[in-house]
Amino acid sequence: MRLVPPPISLLPVLTVFSLLCAFSPVSGWRPWPHLRTNSSDLYAGSKKFEGSSEFVHLRYHMGPVLTANITVHTIWYGTWQKSQKKIIREFINSISAIRSTHPSVAGWWKTVQLYTDQTGANISRTVRLGEEKNDRFYSHGKSLTRLSIQSVIKSAVTARSKPLPINPKSGLYLLLTSDDVYVQDFCGQVCGFHYFTFPSIVGYTLPYAWVGNSAKLCPGVCAYPFAVPNYIPGLKPKKSPNGDVGVDGMISVIGHEIAELATNPLVNAWYAGQDPTSPVEIADLCEGIYGTGGGGSYTGQLLEGHDGATYNMNGIRRRYLVQWLWSHVVSYCSGPNALDQ
């Protein structure tokens, strides 16, 4: 879920701050601490089963979607290893890969491409890496609020040396925090979120997403199923495909947020629900579903490599586990299999 405030020009600063603090969490299954249960039926806590459209009414609210070629500008906040950056960069590059082994990340993105704007133009098939900014000295500290995240973005686009380009129509700004950084509501309610920057803070209205590395803070929640919480007995973690539990867990959240930014960049385009302050978007509807039969805490049918690693789609050179997305054409959660031809 994402909070949609009224137009910023009509809101006093205090109201904006209050609304941000009231931001609703994603409506989907993860092993959130408040959902602890001693029940042996781990699947009882969710109604989000693959193929179910019982209460889903996704519709278009006439706002813009990203029909031009999409450029992802990344801000690396905190301490990052080169190997971690490489895993994430290769995932983003894989979205538009022409030739990838089936099932592929590019096939997964075809579900996103089916969404259109009011002119009938489809979301772009092209997603590419743009400029990057390193904030290795934690310019805004190691504990960030939703408002200070926007300040980090402002610092990146207004830097004296090599600022990130301003591209409101097709640029996405991806803020990634390292495993020693806490963000407001991280681990307890969210693993990532997207929104748009306020001109009063950043100077521009820019679609952005934040995703955190949960390796030290809550891998059993935000890196699930590569880590599992202690309070779920008998559940064993899966082996991550790229050997980094925190970053492999981030990949699905990054995919989740990029897909929703493309279909709902200003939080007034594609979403379900009658309440504009808590829309449910195309990835929220399939939270926790990674394969056929998924629902509840069951991820669905996954692939297992010769090395024992778990994944569900292929990138250019790597394997990834990425959640499925809601297809408004067929009204159920869809992976790369149906469209990856």
XYZ file of C-alpha atoms in Angstrom:
341
model
C 0.000 0.000 0.000
C 1.115 3.550 -0.640
C -0.107 6.807 0.886
C -1.453 9.454 -1.464
C -1.670 12.915 0.066
C -3.654 15.741 -1.529
C -1.665 18.112 -3.760
C 1.375 19.291 -1.846
C 0.656 22.966 -2.446
C -2.494 22.614 -0.350
C -0.803 20.963 2.599
C 1.096 22.595 5.415
C 4.428 21.002 6.205
C 3.132 19.493 9.431
C 0.313 17.735 7.584
C 2.738 16.317 5.021
C 4.894 14.988 7.826
C 1.897 13.453 9.589
C 0.712 11.743 6.420
C 4.146 10.309 5.732
C 4.283 8.869 9.232
C 0.912 7.228 8.635
C 2.138 5.491 5.475
C 0.473 2.089 5.223
C 2.526 -1.087 4.788
C 2.346 -3.440 1.834
C -0.705 -5.676 1.998
C 0.742 -9.121 1.450
C 2.438 -12.051 3.124
C 5.822 -11.765 4.714
C 6.795 -13.177 8.110
C 6.172 -9.827 9.818
C 6.785 -9.931 13.592
C 3.176 -8.904 14.351
C 1.922 -11.969 12.455
C 3.614 -14.480 14.753
C 1.603 -17.637 15.122
C 1.948 -21.017 16.790
C -0.400 -22.522 14.258
C 0.888 -25.392 12.174
C -1.068 -23.978 9.231
C 1.386 -21.379 7.953
C -0.819 -20.650 4.948
C -3.869 -19.555 6.898
C -2.858 -15.910 7.250
C -3.249 -14.834 3.645
C -5.985 -14.812 1.021
C -3.559 -13.976 -1.752
C -3.482 -17.199 -3.703
C -2.347 -17.389 -7.292
C -5.292 -17.042 -9.652
C -7.631 -15.525 -7.081
C -9.513 -12.388 -8.109
C -12.241 -12.574 -5.480
C -11.676 -9.090 -4.101
C -9.305 -7.503 -6.601
C -10.596 -4.532 -8.586
C -7.509 -3.005 -10.133
C -8.361 -0.016 -12.276
C -6.764 2.930 -14.027
C -7.131 6.357 -12.395
C -5.981 8.374 -15.449
C -2.553 9.349 -14.117
C 0.693 9.009 -16.125
C 2.671 5.796 -16.521
C 6.224 5.437 -17.836
C 5.857 4.962 -21.578
C 9.239 6.467 -22.493
C 12.452 4.496 -22.069
C 13.031 4.130 -18.316
C 16.338 5.128 -16.746
C 17.179 4.010 -13.209
C 19.507 6.362 -11.328
C 20.936 4.616 -8.269
C 22.059 6.126 -4.969
C 24.273 3.761 -2.956
C 23.865 4.944 0.617
C 26.356 3.584 3.115
C 28.949 0.840 2.705
C 28.580 -1.418 -0.337
C 30.823 -4.151 -1.701
C 31.568 -4.226 -5.419
C 30.096 -7.731 -5.645
C 26.800 -6.502 -4.146
C 26.525 -3.649 -6.599
C 27.197 -6.020 -9.462
C 24.311 -8.341 -8.488
C 21.857 -5.440 -8.433
C 23.139 -3.769 -11.607
C 22.895 -7.018 -13.535
C 19.309 -7.515 -12.365
C 18.284 -4.079 -13.658
C 20.110 -4.686 -16.937
C 18.333 -8.034 -17.279
C 14.893 -6.378 -17.428
C 15.452 -5.373 -21.046
C 17.746 -8.225 -22.086
C 16.973 -9.489 -25.579
C 18.310 -12.998 -25.076
C 18.023 -14.671 -21.686
C 17.415 -18.266 -20.723
C 13.732 -19.046 -20.152
C 12.135 -18.212 -17.727
C 13.670 -14.763 -17.720
C 13.555 -11.415 -15.963
C 12.719 -9.866 -19.343
C 9.734 -12.212 -19.634
C 8.584 -11.125 -16.174
C 8.684 -7.468 -17.259
C 6.283 -8.193 -20.138
C 3.449 -8.235 -17.598
C 4.353 -4.628 -16.744
C 4.423 -3.700 -20.446
C 0.754 -4.657 -20.782
C -0.275 -1.610 -18.746
C -1.113 1.556 -20.686
C -1.863 5.220 -20.191
C -5.051 7.022 -21.269
C -3.798 7.272 -24.861
C -3.305 3.516 -25.076
C 0.495 3.742 -25.033
C 2.167 0.813 -23.299
C 4.818 1.032 -20.617
C 8.275 0.901 -22.145
C 10.085 -2.415 -22.558
C 13.393 -0.586 -22.095
C 14.783 -0.209 -18.581
C 18.390 0.835 -18.368
C 20.923 1.865 -15.758
C 21.563 5.570 -15.555
C 23.985 7.584 -13.469
C 24.995 6.526 -9.963
C 25.879 8.378 -6.792
C 27.819 6.984 -3.841
C 27.009 8.301 -0.371
C 29.548 6.201 1.505
C 29.916 8.664 4.397
C 26.235 8.458 5.473
C 25.555 12.154 4.801
C 22.247 12.038 6.677
C 23.231 9.534 9.342
C 22.480 5.856 9.856
C 18.838 6.295 10.822
C 16.609 7.785 8.142
C 12.995 8.946 8.175
C 10.744 9.117 5.132
C 11.435 12.846 4.883
C 15.203 12.498 5.278
C 15.176 9.970 2.417
C 13.992 12.813 0.200
C 16.823 14.934 1.549
C 19.310 12.241 0.507
C 17.866 12.370 -3.004
C 18.104 16.161 -2.992
C 21.787 15.915 -2.075
C 22.350 13.528 -4.990
C 20.630 15.674 -7.642
C 22.122 18.971 -6.419
C 25.681 17.803 -5.667
C 28.446 20.121 -6.830
C 30.353 17.180 -8.285
C 28.585 14.913 -10.778
C 24.970 15.410 -9.664
C 22.383 12.889 -10.814
C 20.475 14.164 -13.870
C 16.949 15.505 -13.422
C 14.577 13.397 -15.486
C 10.996 13.569 -14.129
C 9.279 11.906 -17.113
C 11.271 8.690 -17.475
C 13.862 8.707 -14.711
C 13.496 6.622 -11.558
C 15.618 7.296 -8.506
C 16.545 4.170 -6.573
C 17.923 4.754 -3.074
C 19.573 1.634 -1.656
C 20.691 1.593 1.980
C 23.408 -0.736 3.270
C 22.894 -3.298 6.009
C 23.911 -0.928 8.819
C 21.280 1.711 8.035
C 17.831 1.791 9.616
C 14.912 3.441 7.836
C 11.596 4.393 9.411
C 9.282 1.320 9.613
C 11.979 -0.961 8.141
C 11.564 -4.597 9.218
C 8.380 -3.945 11.184
C 6.153 -2.808 8.320
C 8.126 -2.401 5.093
C 11.156 -3.745 3.228
C 10.952 -0.980 0.643
C 8.562 1.604 -0.712
C 8.113 4.066 -3.538
C 6.700 7.555 -3.780
C 7.592 10.871 -5.403
C 9.705 13.716 -4.100
C 8.177 16.962 -2.889
C 9.250 20.138 -4.713
C 9.350 21.857 -1.320
C 12.198 19.520 -0.309
C 13.950 18.392 -3.490
C 12.919 21.124 -5.908
C 11.339 18.641 -8.323
C 8.653 15.945 -8.439
C 10.675 12.787 -9.065
C 9.460 9.171 -8.768
C 11.719 7.291 -6.378
C 12.004 4.056 -4.440
C 13.889 3.045 -1.340
C 14.996 -0.538 -0.616
C 17.130 -1.596 2.347
C 19.606 -4.421 2.861
C 18.111 -6.423 5.742
C 21.075 -8.783 6.303
C 21.852 -7.486 9.803
C 18.491 -6.094 10.894
C 15.790 -8.540 9.777
C 16.804 -11.108 7.135
C 14.033 -13.465 8.267
C 11.490 -10.863 7.224
C 12.891 -8.968 4.237
C 15.226 -11.637 2.824
C 12.649 -14.437 3.130
C 12.854 -17.257 1.985
C 16.683 -17.069 2.050
C 16.382 -16.515 5.792
C 13.483 -17.382 8.081
C 12.424 -15.978 11.460
C 13.089 -18.044 14.556
C 9.457 -17.996 15.603
C 8.350 -20.135 12.630
C 9.281 -23.710 13.650
C 10.448 -26.231 11.088
C 10.829 -23.757 8.227
C 14.259 -23.976 6.599
C 15.808 -21.169 4.566
C 16.445 -21.580 0.847
C 19.922 -21.180 -0.595
C 20.295 -17.777 -2.257
C 21.261 -17.823 -5.957
C 24.062 -15.243 -5.764
C 25.547 -16.083 -2.388
C 24.417 -12.922 -0.607
C 21.267 -13.362 1.482
C 20.703 -9.645 2.058
C 21.166 -8.580 -1.568
C 19.324 -11.573 -3.013
C 16.455 -10.624 -0.726
C 16.614 -7.046 -1.986
C 16.256 -8.109 -5.618
C 12.598 -9.060 -5.326
C 11.819 -5.833 -3.447
C 13.645 -3.791 -6.105
C 11.646 -5.550 -8.812
C 8.452 -4.939 -6.823
C 9.111 -1.210 -6.540
C 10.330 -0.641 -10.118
C 7.228 -2.385 -11.476
C 4.981 -0.198 -9.345
C 6.898 2.965 -10.214
C 6.391 2.190 -13.917
C 2.635 1.636 -13.523
C 1.935 4.200 -10.799
C 4.782 6.748 -10.653
C 2.780 9.606 -9.125
C 0.410 7.307 -7.223
C -2.582 8.226 -9.405
C -2.513 5.624 -12.186
C -2.919 1.837 -11.758
C -4.039 0.581 -8.346
C -6.852 -1.246 -6.587
C -9.050 0.016 -3.789
C -11.479 2.875 -3.319
C -9.331 4.758 -0.812
C -6.660 6.822 -2.609
C -4.678 7.135 0.623
C -3.996 3.379 0.693
C -3.883 2.011 -2.861
C -2.909 -1.593 -3.546
C -0.628 -1.854 -6.568
C 0.333 -4.523 -9.085
C 3.120 -6.035 -6.984
C 1.287 -5.677 -3.659
C -1.431 -7.949 -5.036
C 1.105 -10.755 -5.483
C 3.318 -10.222 -2.445
C 4.982 -13.506 -1.483
C 4.012 -15.324 -4.704
C 6.981 -16.533 -6.757
C 5.578 -19.506 -8.626
C 2.593 -21.632 -9.557
C 0.402 -22.466 -6.569
C 1.828 -19.686 -4.397
C -0.202 -18.231 -1.558
C 0.011 -17.705 2.184
C 3.595 -18.427 3.234
C 4.035 -20.911 0.362
C 6.165 -19.257 -2.313
C 4.897 -21.490 -5.121
C 6.870 -23.852 -7.322
C 10.467 -22.697 -7.623
C 13.544 -23.803 -9.554
C 16.614 -25.330 -7.963
C 20.036 -25.135 -9.549
C 22.735 -27.816 -9.571
C 24.323 -25.968 -6.666
C 21.113 -26.190 -4.633
C 20.295 -22.486 -5.019
C 16.653 -21.446 -5.307
C 15.458 -19.076 -8.039
C 12.544 -18.554 -10.430
C 13.994 -16.605 -13.343
C 17.202 -15.986 -15.229
C 19.007 -12.746 -15.871
C 21.738 -12.105 -18.404
C 24.341 -14.039 -16.422
C 22.737 -14.626 -13.027
C 19.669 -16.221 -11.451
C 17.151 -14.358 -9.338
C 14.092 -14.887 -7.183
C 11.528 -12.218 -8.047
C 7.888 -12.084 -7.017
C 5.155 -12.311 -9.617
C 3.003 -9.365 -10.698
C -0.706 -8.833 -11.127
C -1.898 -8.984 -14.721
C -5.023 -6.920 -15.321
C -5.505 -8.755 -18.620
C -6.038 -12.187 -17.056
C -6.814 -11.021 -13.479
C -4.288 -13.117 -11.602
C -0.639 -13.097 -10.587
C 1.604 -13.757 -13.545
C 5.242 -14.788 -13.843
C 7.514 -14.954 -16.882
C 6.247 -18.345 -18.080
C 3.111 -17.156 -19.881
C 4.756 -14.309 -21.800
C 8.427 -15.322 -22.002
C 8.506 -16.534 -25.571
